[in-house]
Amino acid sequence: MTDVAANHDDVVALYERYLAACNAHRLDLVAELVSDEVGGSGVDDGLAPYLRRIEVVLEAFPDYHWDLQQRVVEGDTVVARLIGRGTHTGTFDGIAPTGRSVATQELVIYRFVQGKIVGCWGDLFPVVRDALTTTGTVTT
């Protein structure tokens, strides 16, 4: 196996572990896969704000789950198209609980260095906010 193939396989395995930890709502395991200096998806960089953003989603949607629809890997970068589903039972981004079940399509780019996510650029908060304030559906 070439180094490129091993790197590809390693990155895929790391991403699969990360997504499984998110879906298990295990922020302790997520923290093991994310750099202390992670940046990209939010006003504040760093591990604590990164975990807090996930926590906000899980507090508002205790049953939230991400389903991988498509993944593209190039070098140390993973691009994922995910469908997120959950029931809105807690406040999310200033929106009071609606009791609605939502399904959203999220696009996210992750960059891995030395086995950890160092960059994450995604659109989760805007797509969830839009799902809560409109009546449209997501195409899977």
GROMACS .gro file of C-alpha atoms in nm:
model
  140
    1MET     CA    1   0.000   0.000   0.000
    2THR     CA    2   0.136   0.345  -0.088
    3ASP     CA    3   0.170   0.630   0.160
    4VAL     CA    4  -0.111   0.817  -0.018
    5ALA     CA    5  -0.346   0.519   0.023
    6ALA     CA    6  -0.250   0.479   0.388
    7ASN     CA    7  -0.304   0.851   0.447
    8HIS     CA    8  -0.642   0.832   0.271
    9ASP     CA    9  -0.743   0.528   0.478
   10ASP     CA   10  -0.624   0.694   0.799
   11VAL     CA   11  -0.818   1.013   0.727
   12VAL     CA   12  -1.133   0.814   0.642
   13ALA     CA   13  -1.100   0.611   0.964
   14LEU     CA   14  -1.050   0.927   1.172
   15TYR     CA   15  -1.354   1.091   1.017
   16GLU     CA   16  -1.567   0.781   1.075
   17ARG     CA   17  -1.461   0.776   1.443
   18TYR     CA   18  -1.544   1.146   1.471
   19LEU     CA   19  -1.890   1.107   1.315
   20ALA     CA   20  -1.965   0.804   1.533
   21ALA     CA   21  -1.866   1.003   1.844
   22CYS     CA   22  -2.093   1.291   1.737
   23ASN     CA   23  -2.383   1.053   1.678
   24ALA     CA   24  -2.325   0.886   2.016
   25HIS     CA   25  -2.333   1.237   2.169
   26ARG     CA   26  -1.994   1.158   2.326
   27LEU     CA   27  -1.822   1.495   2.342
   28ASP     CA   28  -1.539   1.336   2.542
   29LEU     CA   29  -1.458   1.119   2.238
   30VAL     CA   30  -1.506   1.411   1.999
   31ALA     CA   31  -1.254   1.608   2.207
   32GLU     CA   32  -0.993   1.336   2.153
   33LEU     CA   33  -1.022   1.384   1.775
   34VAL     CA   34  -1.019   1.765   1.764
   35SER     CA   35  -0.714   1.988   1.810
   36ASP     CA   36  -0.703   2.236   2.098
   37GLU     CA   37  -0.643   2.505   1.835
   38VAL     CA   38  -0.919   2.401   1.592
   39GLY     CA   39  -1.051   2.685   1.383
   40GLY     CA   40  -1.299   2.769   1.115
   41SER     CA   41  -1.661   2.723   1.221
   42GLY     CA   42  -1.754   2.994   1.459
   43VAL     CA   43  -1.668   3.328   1.608
   44ASP     CA   44  -1.418   3.174   1.849
   45ASP     CA   45  -1.153   2.918   1.764
   46GLY     CA   46  -1.037   2.644   1.997
   47LEU     CA   47  -1.159   2.315   2.135
   48ALA     CA   48  -1.393   2.451   2.405
   49PRO     CA   49  -1.597   2.672   2.166
   50TYR     CA   50  -1.603   2.389   1.909
   51LEU     CA   51  -1.746   2.145   2.163
   52ARG     CA   52  -1.989   2.409   2.288
   53ARG     CA   53  -2.136   2.450   1.937
   54ILE     CA   54  -2.202   2.075   1.920
   55GLU     CA   55  -2.344   2.084   2.272
   56VAL     CA   56  -2.587   2.364   2.171
   57VAL     CA   57  -2.722   2.143   1.892
   58LEU     CA   58  -2.758   1.842   2.123
   59GLU     CA   59  -2.928   2.046   2.397
   60ALA     CA   60  -3.185   2.176   2.149
   61PHE     CA   61  -3.220   1.842   1.965
   62PRO     CA   62  -3.148   1.559   2.213
   63ASP     CA   63  -3.209   1.298   1.942
   64TYR     CA   64  -2.997   1.470   1.674
   65HIS     CA   65  -2.819   1.235   1.434
   66TRP     CA   66  -2.596   1.298   1.133
   67ASP     CA   67  -2.622   1.059   0.835
   68LEU     CA   68  -2.334   1.067   0.588
   69GLN     CA   69  -2.464   1.103   0.233
   70GLN     CA   70  -2.139   1.169   0.049
   71ARG     CA   71  -1.773   1.201   0.141
   72VAL     CA   72  -1.480   1.322  -0.068
   73VAL     CA   73  -1.127   1.284   0.064
   74GLU     CA   74  -0.827   1.462  -0.080
   75GLY     CA   75  -0.503   1.445   0.116
   76ASP     CA   76  -0.573   1.560   0.471
   77THR     CA   77  -0.914   1.707   0.386
   78VAL     CA   78  -1.261   1.553   0.409
   79VAL     CA   79  -1.564   1.714   0.248
   80ALA     CA   80  -1.892   1.568   0.374
   81ARG     CA   81  -2.256   1.610   0.281
   82LEU     CA   82  -2.465   1.513   0.579
   83ILE     CA   83  -2.834   1.492   0.656
   84GLY     CA   84  -2.903   1.588   1.016
   85ARG     CA   85  -3.227   1.491   1.185
   86GLY     CA   86  -3.369   1.576   1.522
   87THR     CA   87  -3.665   1.698   1.726
   88HIS     CA   88  -3.650   2.057   1.848
   89THR     CA   89  -3.719   2.036   2.223
   90GLY     CA   90  -3.476   2.299   2.353
   91THR     CA   91  -3.383   2.655   2.261
   92PHE     CA   92  -3.161   2.678   1.954
   93ASP     CA   93  -2.989   3.001   1.849
   94GLY     CA   94  -3.259   3.208   2.019
   95ILE     CA   95  -3.547   3.001   1.878
   96ALA     CA   96  -3.777   2.859   2.147
   97PRO     CA   97  -3.859   2.487   2.127
   98THR     CA   98  -4.111   2.410   1.854
   99GLY     CA   99  -4.145   2.033   1.896
  100ARG     CA  100  -4.084   2.003   1.520
  101SER     CA  101  -3.878   1.724   1.373
  102VAL     CA  102  -3.634   1.865   1.121
  103ALA     CA  103  -3.407   1.723   0.855
  104THR     CA  104  -3.128   1.943   0.723
  105GLN     CA  105  -2.859   1.908   0.463
  106GLU     CA  106  -2.520   2.020   0.589
  107LEU     CA  107  -2.199   2.069   0.395
  108VAL     CA  108  -1.877   2.064   0.593
  109ILE     CA  109  -1.504   2.057   0.525
  110TYR     CA  110  -1.262   1.909   0.779
  111ARG     CA  111  -0.883   1.927   0.775
  112PHE     CA  112  -0.684   1.668   0.972
  113VAL     CA  113  -0.326   1.704   1.098
  114GLN     CA  114  -0.153   1.442   1.313
  115GLY     CA  115  -0.478   1.254   1.374
  116LYS     CA  116  -0.689   1.552   1.480
  117ILE     CA  117  -0.928   1.798   1.321
  118VAL     CA  118  -0.750   2.133   1.294
  119GLY     CA  119  -1.002   2.304   1.069
  120CYS     CA  120  -1.377   2.270   1.029
  121TRP     CA  121  -1.586   2.487   0.800
  122GLY     CA  122  -1.956   2.411   0.790
  123ASP     CA  123  -2.304   2.554   0.763
  124LEU     CA  124  -2.489   2.366   1.039
  125PHE     CA  125  -2.624   2.661   1.236
  126PRO     CA  126  -2.771   2.848   0.936
  127VAL     CA  127  -2.934   2.538   0.787
  128VAL     CA  128  -3.087   2.432   1.120
  129ARG     CA  129  -3.208   2.787   1.186
  130ASP     CA  130  -3.363   2.794   0.835
  131ALA     CA  131  -3.531   2.456   0.894
  132LEU     CA  132  -3.690   2.587   1.212
  133THR     CA  133  -3.819   2.906   1.053
  134THR     CA  134  -3.946   2.766   0.722
  135THR     CA  135  -4.170   2.478   0.621
  136GLY     CA  136  -3.955   2.339   0.339
  137THR     CA  137  -3.813   1.989   0.329
  138VAL     CA  138  -3.466   1.857   0.260
  139THR     CA  139  -3.382   1.643  -0.039
  140THR     CA  140  -3.172   1.338   0.049
   0.00000   0.00000   0.00000
